Amino acid sequence: MLRRYPDTGEPLTCEPLTQGLLNHGYRVSTTRGSYFLKHHLDDSTGDRATIVRQHRATQRLQSLGVPVAPPVEDTEGGTVTEIGGRRYALHPWVDGLHRAGAQLTVAQSVRLGALLGAVHTGLAQVMEAGAEAGAGCASPDPADTFALIDELLAAARGRRPRDSFDELAEHRLLERRTLLDRHAGDRPPPPGIPATGWVHGDFHPLNVLYRGADPVAILDWDRLGVQPRAEEAVRAAAIFFVRPAGELELTKVRAYARAYRQAAGAGAAELAAAVHRVWWERLNDFWILRWRYCLNDRRADPQFPAVSALAVWWTREYDAVREAFTG
């Protein structure tokens, strides 16, 4: 691999990294420094053209001052290396720490919202025009969700030996079925023509590196795509600012959202519509339970208590959450 990147020096060590759910990563140390080697595994984002598009986007965003870590170019100016049918990319190693919302001050929450706004406005400048047409998707159908709940309930009840996770899953599934039955009439209408644009697609604490109080790199652009922009802002806040008990830190959400609206030029009505759509999305979403019971993949299990509680709390505090994003 490194023979294609002679300026990086001779390899010394290659250590696998444990974080990341979709792809594999390694820290490579050489005689000239450290690098992040990414093995692109995800079928939906791992083809060469998609990876190259991600790389070009980060190169252009860097020229606008957005903190990113574009890939290292090989001797021919390429950024994707294919060996044995597997695709890799080499990035400079960026020292830093991940910070969840509980570790951010209100002022840093403002900075985070402004950063995401800069990402969206920057992508609007550097990505090809005209891709926004037709973006957005229909909201989940509660009939499909009810069927999924029945399937997951059977799996949770049939697990042997059962543990505390299975008991919590059963409780949350029954609770969610009641909430969905009560709010089935609140399903958002078809999106029509939302304010769409290019978005990062996976903006959360593990994809933002901090050095001290400042964000120094936005990582993992695998989900770069065209979506309603404000929905990414709401989804990110629901990850950054969720407490372990499933409540959002609304003071920080408000500061973050105001900064995002100003930086992205997004209006309160756009954010209100996004809040409603993401709330409905969360009410119908059971991806962690699908991983556990359908794929036998438990890597996301630790996220379930807070994520499942958030949907319930958000439903109860709907007006307060909307005001935090729009006020």
mmCIF file of C-alpha atoms in Angstrom:
data_model
loop_
_atom_site.group_PDB
_atom_site.id
_atom_site.type_symbol
_atom_site.label_atom_id
_atom_site.label_comp_id
_atom_site.label_asym_id
_atom_site.label_seq_id
_atom_site.Cartn_x
_atom_site.Cartn_y
_atom_site.Cartn_z
ATOM 1 C CA MET A 1 0.000 0.000 0.000
ATOM 2 C CA LEU A 2 2.579 2.563 1.081
ATOM 3 C CA ARG A 3 4.776 1.912 -1.961
ATOM 4 C CA ARG A 4 2.169 3.933 -3.838
ATOM 5 C CA TYR A 5 2.765 6.846 -1.453
ATOM 6 C CA PRO A 6 6.577 7.212 -1.394
ATOM 7 C CA ASP A 7 6.483 10.581 0.372
ATOM 8 C CA THR A 8 4.971 8.970 3.480
ATOM 9 C CA GLY A 9 8.162 7.119 4.376
ATOM 10 C CA GLU A 10 8.765 3.517 5.418
ATOM 11 C CA PRO A 11 6.097 1.725 7.515
ATOM 12 C CA LEU A 12 6.865 1.038 11.167
ATOM 13 C CA THR A 13 3.557 -0.072 12.765
ATOM 14 C CA CYS A 14 -0.066 -0.643 11.758
ATOM 15 C CA GLU A 15 -2.612 -0.709 14.575
ATOM 16 C CA PRO A 16 -6.336 -1.465 14.079
ATOM 17 C CA LEU A 17 -8.787 1.039 15.538
ATOM 18 C CA THR A 18 -11.838 -0.128 17.459
ATOM 19 C CA GLN A 19 -14.209 2.756 16.723
ATOM 20 C CA GLY A 20 -16.443 2.723 13.655
ATOM 21 C CA LEU A 21 -19.422 0.546 12.776
ATOM 22 C CA LEU A 22 -19.243 0.244 8.991
ATOM 23 C CA ASN A 23 -15.605 0.397 7.846
ATOM 24 C CA HIS A 24 -12.198 -0.641 9.200
ATOM 25 C CA GLY A 25 -9.509 1.841 10.171
ATOM 26 C CA TYR A 26 -5.839 1.606 11.118
ATOM 27 C CA ARG A 27 -3.248 3.964 12.540
ATOM 28 C CA VAL A 28 -0.118 3.611 10.437
ATOM 29 C CA SER A 29 3.182 4.975 11.771
ATOM 30 C CA THR A 30 6.039 5.539 9.370
ATOM 31 C CA THR A 31 9.479 7.088 9.379
ATOM 32 C CA ARG A 32 7.828 10.398 8.413
ATOM 33 C CA GLY A 33 4.756 10.531 10.631
ATOM 34 C CA SER A 34 1.381 8.956 11.329
ATOM 35 C CA TYR A 35 -1.533 8.302 8.991
ATOM 36 C CA PHE A 36 -5.086 6.975 9.087
ATOM 37 C CA LEU A 37 -5.628 4.077 6.699
ATOM 38 C CA LYS A 38 -9.275 3.505 5.859
ATOM 39 C CA HIS A 39 -10.567 0.255 4.422
ATOM 40 C CA HIS A 40 -13.894 1.016 2.712
ATOM 41 C CA LEU A 41 -16.211 -1.931 3.367
ATOM 42 C CA ASP A 42 -19.760 -0.586 3.224
ATOM 43 C CA ASP A 43 -21.386 -1.759 -0.013
ATOM 44 C CA SER A 44 -23.578 1.320 -0.352
ATOM 45 C CA THR A 45 -20.683 3.802 -0.199
ATOM 46 C CA GLY A 46 -17.586 1.769 -1.052
ATOM 47 C CA ASP A 47 -17.489 1.990 -4.856
ATOM 48 C CA ARG A 48 -14.629 3.975 -6.355
ATOM 49 C CA ALA A 49 -16.723 6.803 -7.830
ATOM 50 C CA THR A 50 -18.483 7.450 -4.519
ATOM 51 C CA ILE A 51 -15.206 7.471 -2.573
ATOM 52 C CA VAL A 52 -13.585 9.834 -5.081
ATOM 53 C CA ARG A 53 -16.559 12.196 -4.787
ATOM 54 C CA GLN A 54 -16.118 12.257 -1.016
ATOM 55 C CA HIS A 55 -12.420 12.968 -1.384
ATOM 56 C CA ARG A 56 -12.940 15.831 -3.828
ATOM 57 C CA ALA A 57 -15.543 17.360 -1.549
ATOM 58 C CA THR A 58 -13.164 17.418 1.421
ATOM 59 C CA GLN A 59 -10.338 18.819 -0.706
ATOM 60 C CA ARG A 60 -12.569 21.675 -1.840
ATOM 61 C CA LEU A 61 -14.000 22.279 1.628
ATOM 62 C CA GLN A 62 -10.477 22.563 3.018
ATOM 63 C CA SER A 63 -9.830 25.391 0.564
ATOM 64 C CA LEU A 64 -12.810 27.211 2.130
ATOM 65 C CA GLY A 65 -11.384 26.813 5.635
ATOM 66 C CA VAL A 66 -13.641 23.990 6.801
ATOM 67 C CA PRO A 67 -11.685 21.692 9.179
ATOM 68 C CA VAL A 68 -11.373 18.390 7.321
ATOM 69 C CA ALA A 69 -8.663 15.793 6.638
ATOM 70 C CA PRO A 70 -8.503 15.213 2.864
ATOM 71 C CA PRO A 71 -6.748 12.070 1.632
ATOM 72 C CA VAL A 72 -3.101 11.815 0.704
ATOM 73 C CA GLU A 73 -2.509 11.630 -3.063
ATOM 74 C CA ASP A 74 -0.445 8.813 -4.565
ATOM 75 C CA THR A 75 2.274 9.200 -7.191
ATOM 76 C CA GLU A 76 -0.348 9.576 -9.929
ATOM 77 C CA GLY A 77 -2.558 12.031 -8.068
ATOM 78 C CA GLY A 78 -5.126 9.404 -7.129
ATOM 79 C CA THR A 79 -6.672 8.981 -3.686
ATOM 80 C CA VAL A 80 -8.177 5.473 -3.853
ATOM 81 C CA THR A 81 -5.959 2.388 -3.812
ATOM 82 C CA GLU A 82 -7.405 -0.972 -4.824
ATOM 83 C CA ILE A 83 -5.610 -4.148 -3.716
ATOM 84 C CA GLY A 84 -7.142 -7.573 -4.163
ATOM 85 C CA GLY A 85 -10.575 -6.070 -4.872
ATOM 86 C CA ARG A 86 -10.475 -4.027 -1.658
ATOM 87 C CA ARG A 87 -10.444 -0.232 -1.638
ATOM 88 C CA TYR A 88 -8.336 1.875 0.691
ATOM 89 C CA ALA A 89 -7.578 5.543 1.276
ATOM 90 C CA LEU A 90 -4.761 7.133 3.257
ATOM 91 C CA HIS A 91 -5.388 10.271 5.318
ATOM 92 C CA PRO A 92 -3.126 12.360 7.538
ATOM 93 C CA TRP A 93 -3.458 11.417 11.193
ATOM 94 C CA VAL A 94 -5.188 14.161 13.193
ATOM 95 C CA ASP A 95 -4.591 14.230 16.929
ATOM 96 C CA GLY A 96 -7.688 15.142 18.872
ATOM 97 C CA LEU A 97 -10.517 13.989 21.098
ATOM 98 C CA HIS A 98 -14.193 13.320 20.525
ATOM 99 C CA ARG A 99 -16.556 15.438 22.631
ATOM 100 C CA ALA A 100 -20.197 14.660 23.344
ATOM 101 C CA GLY A 101 -22.641 17.434 24.123
ATOM 102 C CA ALA A 102 -22.209 17.011 27.880
ATOM 103 C CA GLN A 103 -18.561 18.014 27.413
ATOM 104 C CA LEU A 104 -19.414 21.124 25.406
ATOM 105 C CA THR A 105 -20.136 24.497 26.942
ATOM 106 C CA VAL A 106 -22.943 26.671 25.619
ATOM 107 C CA ALA A 107 -20.345 28.700 23.724
ATOM 108 C CA GLN A 108 -18.928 25.523 22.176
ATOM 109 C CA SER A 109 -22.461 24.473 21.249
ATOM 110 C CA VAL A 110 -22.754 27.744 19.340
ATOM 111 C CA ARG A 111 -19.491 26.922 17.579
ATOM 112 C CA LEU A 112 -20.778 23.459 16.671
ATOM 113 C CA GLY A 113 -23.961 24.833 15.108
ATOM 114 C CA ALA A 114 -21.992 27.402 13.143
ATOM 115 C CA LEU A 115 -19.614 24.654 11.977
ATOM 116 C CA LEU A 116 -22.437 22.512 10.591
ATOM 117 C CA GLY A 117 -23.897 25.597 8.905
ATOM 118 C CA ALA A 118 -20.491 26.223 7.307
ATOM 119 C CA VAL A 119 -20.424 22.622 6.083
ATOM 120 C CA HIS A 120 -23.795 23.016 4.391
ATOM 121 C CA THR A 121 -23.035 26.378 2.789
ATOM 122 C CA GLY A 122 -19.576 25.151 1.781
ATOM 123 C CA LEU A 123 -20.961 22.029 0.135
ATOM 124 C CA ALA A 124 -23.448 24.198 -1.757
ATOM 125 C CA GLN A 125 -20.445 26.005 -3.259
ATOM 126 C CA VAL A 126 -18.211 23.053 -4.107
ATOM 127 C CA MET A 127 -20.597 20.293 -5.184
ATOM 128 C CA GLU A 128 -22.247 19.988 -8.562
ATOM 129 C CA ALA A 129 -25.446 21.950 -9.024
ATOM 130 C CA GLY A 130 -28.764 20.374 -9.904
ATOM 131 C CA ALA A 131 -28.395 17.289 -7.716
ATOM 132 C CA GLU A 132 -31.004 18.565 -5.291
ATOM 133 C CA ALA A 133 -33.953 17.640 -7.479
ATOM 134 C CA GLY A 134 -36.057 14.870 -6.027
ATOM 135 C CA ALA A 135 -34.203 14.674 -2.717
ATOM 136 C CA GLY A 136 -36.049 13.720 0.434
ATOM 137 C CA CYS A 137 -38.062 10.603 1.141
ATOM 138 C CA ALA A 138 -41.484 9.683 2.433
ATOM 139 C CA SER A 139 -41.881 9.446 6.185
ATOM 140 C CA PRO A 140 -42.224 5.970 7.749
ATOM 141 C CA ASP A 141 -45.643 4.322 7.500
ATOM 142 C CA PRO A 142 -46.909 3.346 10.973
ATOM 143 C CA ALA A 143 -48.498 0.188 9.529
ATOM 144 C CA ASP A 144 -45.029 -1.036 8.591
ATOM 145 C CA THR A 145 -43.727 -0.064 12.030
ATOM 146 C CA PHE A 146 -46.466 -2.001 13.829
ATOM 147 C CA ALA A 147 -45.493 -5.108 11.855
ATOM 148 C CA LEU A 148 -41.837 -4.589 12.717
ATOM 149 C CA ILE A 149 -42.667 -4.132 16.410
ATOM 150 C CA ASP A 150 -44.477 -7.485 16.421
ATOM 151 C CA GLU A 151 -41.459 -9.148 14.791
ATOM 152 C CA LEU A 152 -38.991 -7.618 17.248
ATOM 153 C CA LEU A 153 -41.209 -8.395 20.234
ATOM 154 C CA ALA A 154 -41.258 -12.052 19.266
ATOM 155 C CA ALA A 155 -37.456 -12.026 18.953
ATOM 156 C CA ALA A 156 -36.940 -10.289 22.323
ATOM 157 C CA ARG A 157 -39.341 -12.615 24.117
ATOM 158 C CA GLY A 158 -37.840 -15.690 22.494
ATOM 159 C CA ARG A 159 -34.219 -14.927 23.364
ATOM 160 C CA ARG A 160 -32.650 -17.568 25.610
ATOM 161 C CA PRO A 161 -31.207 -16.825 28.028
ATOM 162 C CA ARG A 162 -32.971 -13.484 28.373
ATOM 163 C CA ASP A 163 -31.052 -10.600 29.896
ATOM 164 C CA SER A 164 -31.814 -7.051 31.045
ATOM 165 C CA PHE A 165 -31.438 -5.730 27.505
ATOM 166 C CA ASP A 166 -34.176 -8.063 26.242
ATOM 167 C CA GLU A 167 -36.452 -6.947 29.069
ATOM 168 C CA LEU A 168 -35.821 -3.266 28.279
ATOM 169 C CA ALA A 169 -36.376 -3.922 24.577
ATOM 170 C CA GLU A 170 -39.759 -5.545 25.285
ATOM 171 C CA HIS A 171 -40.769 -2.620 27.509
ATOM 172 C CA ARG A 172 -39.779 -0.020 24.942
ATOM 173 C CA LEU A 173 -41.446 -1.863 22.064
ATOM 174 C CA LEU A 174 -44.768 -2.065 23.922
ATOM 175 C CA GLU A 175 -44.446 1.571 24.979
ATOM 176 C CA ARG A 176 -43.670 2.679 21.435
ATOM 177 C CA ARG A 177 -46.621 0.733 20.020
ATOM 178 C CA THR A 178 -48.917 2.664 22.350
ATOM 179 C CA LEU A 179 -47.356 5.998 21.374
ATOM 180 C CA LEU A 180 -47.610 5.241 17.668
ATOM 181 C CA ASP A 181 -51.241 4.248 18.000
ATOM 182 C CA ARG A 182 -51.911 7.564 19.744
ATOM 183 C CA HIS A 183 -49.967 9.665 17.217
ATOM 184 C CA ALA A 184 -50.632 7.818 13.963
ATOM 185 C CA GLY A 185 -52.468 10.866 12.636
ATOM 186 C CA ASP A 186 -49.352 13.025 13.101
ATOM 187 C CA ARG A 187 -47.395 11.369 10.310
ATOM 188 C CA PRO A 188 -45.673 14.126 8.300
ATOM 189 C CA PRO A 189 -47.023 14.709 4.789
ATOM 190 C CA PRO A 190 -44.895 13.898 1.732
ATOM 191 C CA PRO A 191 -41.879 16.200 1.765
ATOM 192 C CA GLY A 192 -42.833 18.136 -1.350
ATOM 193 C CA ILE A 193 -39.863 20.385 -2.133
ATOM 194 C CA PRO A 194 -37.925 20.742 1.116
ATOM 195 C CA ALA A 195 -34.828 22.908 1.416
ATOM 196 C CA THR A 196 -32.434 20.211 0.266
ATOM 197 C CA GLY A 197 -28.735 20.297 -0.404
ATOM 198 C CA TRP A 198 -25.508 18.392 0.040
ATOM 199 C CA VAL A 199 -24.964 17.289 3.649
ATOM 200 C CA HIS A 200 -22.291 15.380 5.562
ATOM 201 C CA GLY A 201 -24.832 12.644 6.265
ATOM 202 C CA ASP A 202 -23.414 11.347 9.559
ATOM 203 C CA PHE A 203 -22.585 14.354 11.745
ATOM 204 C CA HIS A 204 -22.146 13.088 15.313
ATOM 205 C CA PRO A 205 -19.536 13.152 18.118
ATOM 206 C CA LEU A 206 -17.390 10.288 16.775
ATOM 207 C CA ASN A 207 -16.990 12.163 13.493
ATOM 208 C CA VAL A 208 -15.790 15.479 14.952
ATOM 209 C CA LEU A 209 -12.329 15.783 16.490
ATOM 210 C CA TYR A 210 -11.487 18.483 19.030
ATOM 211 C CA ARG A 211 -8.165 19.860 20.165
ATOM 212 C CA GLY A 212 -8.867 21.743 23.330
ATOM 213 C CA ALA A 213 -12.026 23.776 22.793
ATOM 214 C CA ASP A 214 -11.774 23.886 19.010
ATOM 215 C CA PRO A 215 -12.984 21.386 16.379
ATOM 216 C CA VAL A 216 -10.004 20.475 14.193
ATOM 217 C CA ALA A 217 -11.428 17.862 11.826
ATOM 218 C CA ILE A 218 -14.752 16.548 10.560
ATOM 219 C CA LEU A 219 -14.274 12.883 9.686
ATOM 220 C CA ASP A 220 -16.047 10.080 7.814
ATOM 221 C CA TRP A 221 -17.782 11.516 4.764
ATOM 222 C CA ASP A 222 -19.185 8.154 3.643
ATOM 223 C CA ARG A 223 -22.780 9.376 3.863
ATOM 224 C CA LEU A 224 -22.216 12.553 1.853
ATOM 225 C CA GLY A 225 -25.408 13.066 -0.116
ATOM 226 C CA VAL A 226 -28.395 15.242 -0.885
ATOM 227 C CA GLN A 227 -30.996 15.519 1.883
ATOM 228 C CA PRO A 228 -33.141 18.166 3.598
ATOM 229 C CA ARG A 229 -30.379 20.187 5.277
ATOM 230 C CA ALA A 230 -32.219 21.126 8.450
ATOM 231 C CA GLU A 231 -32.980 17.481 9.178
ATOM 232 C CA GLU A 232 -29.254 16.814 9.480
ATOM 233 C CA ALA A 233 -29.010 19.701 11.959
ATOM 234 C CA VAL A 234 -31.827 18.221 14.069
ATOM 235 C CA ARG A 235 -30.476 14.655 13.898
ATOM 236 C CA ALA A 236 -27.023 15.834 14.936
ATOM 237 C CA ALA A 237 -28.393 17.727 17.942
ATOM 238 C CA ALA A 238 -30.386 14.668 18.995
ATOM 239 C CA ILE A 239 -27.099 12.732 19.174
ATOM 240 C CA PHE A 240 -24.771 15.389 20.564
ATOM 241 C CA PHE A 241 -27.094 16.725 23.242
ATOM 242 C CA VAL A 242 -28.947 13.641 24.497
ATOM 243 C CA ARG A 243 -28.447 12.816 28.162
ATOM 244 C CA PRO A 244 -28.169 9.191 29.384
ATOM 245 C CA ALA A 245 -31.784 9.305 30.584
ATOM 246 C CA GLY A 246 -32.968 10.262 27.090
ATOM 247 C CA GLU A 247 -33.550 14.004 27.561
ATOM 248 C CA LEU A 248 -32.086 16.725 25.366
ATOM 249 C CA GLU A 249 -30.051 19.556 26.887
ATOM 250 C CA LEU A 250 -32.369 22.204 25.480
ATOM 251 C CA THR A 251 -30.259 25.193 26.544
ATOM 252 C CA LYS A 252 -27.402 23.905 24.421
ATOM 253 C CA VAL A 253 -29.760 22.854 21.632
ATOM 254 C CA ARG A 254 -31.130 26.396 21.484
ATOM 255 C CA ALA A 255 -27.654 27.926 21.266
ATOM 256 C CA TYR A 256 -26.563 25.401 18.643
ATOM 257 C CA ALA A 257 -29.715 25.841 16.544
ATOM 258 C CA ARG A 258 -29.540 29.642 16.504
ATOM 259 C CA ALA A 259 -25.941 29.501 15.315
ATOM 260 C CA TYR A 260 -26.815 26.918 12.676
ATOM 261 C CA ARG A 261 -29.752 28.953 11.347
ATOM 262 C CA GLN A 262 -27.592 32.043 11.055
ATOM 263 C CA ALA A 263 -24.674 30.263 9.386
ATOM 264 C CA ALA A 264 -26.832 28.214 7.003
ATOM 265 C CA GLY A 265 -29.419 30.900 6.267
ATOM 266 C CA ALA A 266 -32.181 28.568 7.431
ATOM 267 C CA GLY A 267 -35.491 29.932 8.680
ATOM 268 C CA ALA A 268 -37.473 28.922 11.740
ATOM 269 C CA ALA A 269 -40.163 27.281 9.592
ATOM 270 C CA GLU A 270 -37.559 25.058 7.937
ATOM 271 C CA LEU A 271 -36.295 23.936 11.340
ATOM 272 C CA ALA A 272 -39.821 23.367 12.659
ATOM 273 C CA ALA A 273 -40.632 21.071 9.740
ATOM 274 C CA ALA A 274 -37.348 19.236 10.275
ATOM 275 C CA VAL A 275 -38.077 18.761 13.984
ATOM 276 C CA HIS A 276 -41.419 17.169 13.151
ATOM 277 C CA ARG A 277 -39.985 14.846 10.511
ATOM 278 C CA VAL A 278 -37.043 13.728 12.658
ATOM 279 C CA TRP A 279 -39.326 13.215 15.680
ATOM 280 C CA TRP A 280 -41.536 10.964 13.566
ATOM 281 C CA GLU A 281 -38.480 9.191 12.194
ATOM 282 C CA ARG A 282 -37.258 8.479 15.738
ATOM 283 C CA LEU A 283 -40.697 7.297 16.826
ATOM 284 C CA ASN A 284 -40.662 4.693 14.049
ATOM 285 C CA ASP A 285 -36.988 3.724 14.161
ATOM 286 C CA PHE A 286 -35.638 0.494 15.686
ATOM 287 C CA TRP A 287 -32.302 0.133 13.921
ATOM 288 C CA ILE A 288 -30.446 -0.949 17.081
ATOM 289 C CA LEU A 289 -32.948 -3.740 17.756
ATOM 290 C CA ARG A 290 -32.832 -4.821 14.121
ATOM 291 C CA TRP A 291 -29.047 -5.105 14.356
ATOM 292 C CA ARG A 292 -29.318 -7.182 17.539
ATOM 293 C CA TYR A 293 -32.223 -9.466 16.717
ATOM 294 C CA CYS A 294 -32.106 -9.687 12.920
ATOM 295 C CA LEU A 295 -28.360 -9.439 12.259
ATOM 296 C CA ASN A 296 -27.054 -10.770 15.592
ATOM 297 C CA ASP A 297 -24.869 -7.649 15.784
ATOM 298 C CA ARG A 298 -24.627 -6.142 19.261
ATOM 299 C CA ARG A 299 -22.151 -3.344 18.624
ATOM 300 C CA ALA A 300 -24.839 -0.659 18.961
ATOM 301 C CA ASP A 301 -26.499 -2.138 22.076
ATOM 302 C CA PRO A 302 -24.940 0.433 24.477
ATOM 303 C CA GLN A 303 -26.735 3.240 22.624
ATOM 304 C CA PHE A 304 -30.200 1.739 23.070
ATOM 305 C CA PRO A 305 -31.184 2.972 26.564
ATOM 306 C CA ALA A 306 -30.719 6.670 25.736
ATOM 307 C CA VAL A 307 -31.960 6.415 22.131
ATOM 308 C CA SER A 308 -35.145 4.562 23.058
ATOM 309 C CA ALA A 309 -35.875 6.876 25.986
ATOM 310 C CA LEU A 310 -35.388 9.950 23.795
ATOM 311 C CA ALA A 311 -38.300 9.052 21.514
ATOM 312 C CA VAL A 312 -40.624 8.898 24.513
ATOM 313 C CA TRP A 313 -39.323 12.092 26.124
ATOM 314 C CA TRP A 314 -39.388 13.982 22.799
ATOM 315 C CA THR A 315 -43.032 13.027 22.297
ATOM 316 C CA ARG A 316 -43.938 14.323 25.743
ATOM 317 C CA GLU A 317 -41.866 17.526 25.379
ATOM 318 C CA TYR A 318 -42.593 18.102 21.690
ATOM 319 C CA ASP A 319 -43.433 21.802 21.976
ATOM 320 C CA ALA A 320 -40.369 22.579 24.092
ATOM 321 C CA VAL A 321 -38.081 20.790 21.635
ATOM 322 C CA ARG A 322 -39.548 22.627 18.643
ATOM 323 C CA GLU A 323 -39.176 25.973 20.431
ATOM 324 C CA ALA A 324 -35.524 25.217 21.212
ATOM 325 C CA PHE A 325 -34.787 24.719 17.524
ATOM 326 C CA THR A 326 -36.837 27.669 16.282
ATOM 327 C CA GLY A 327 -36.796 30.282 19.073
#
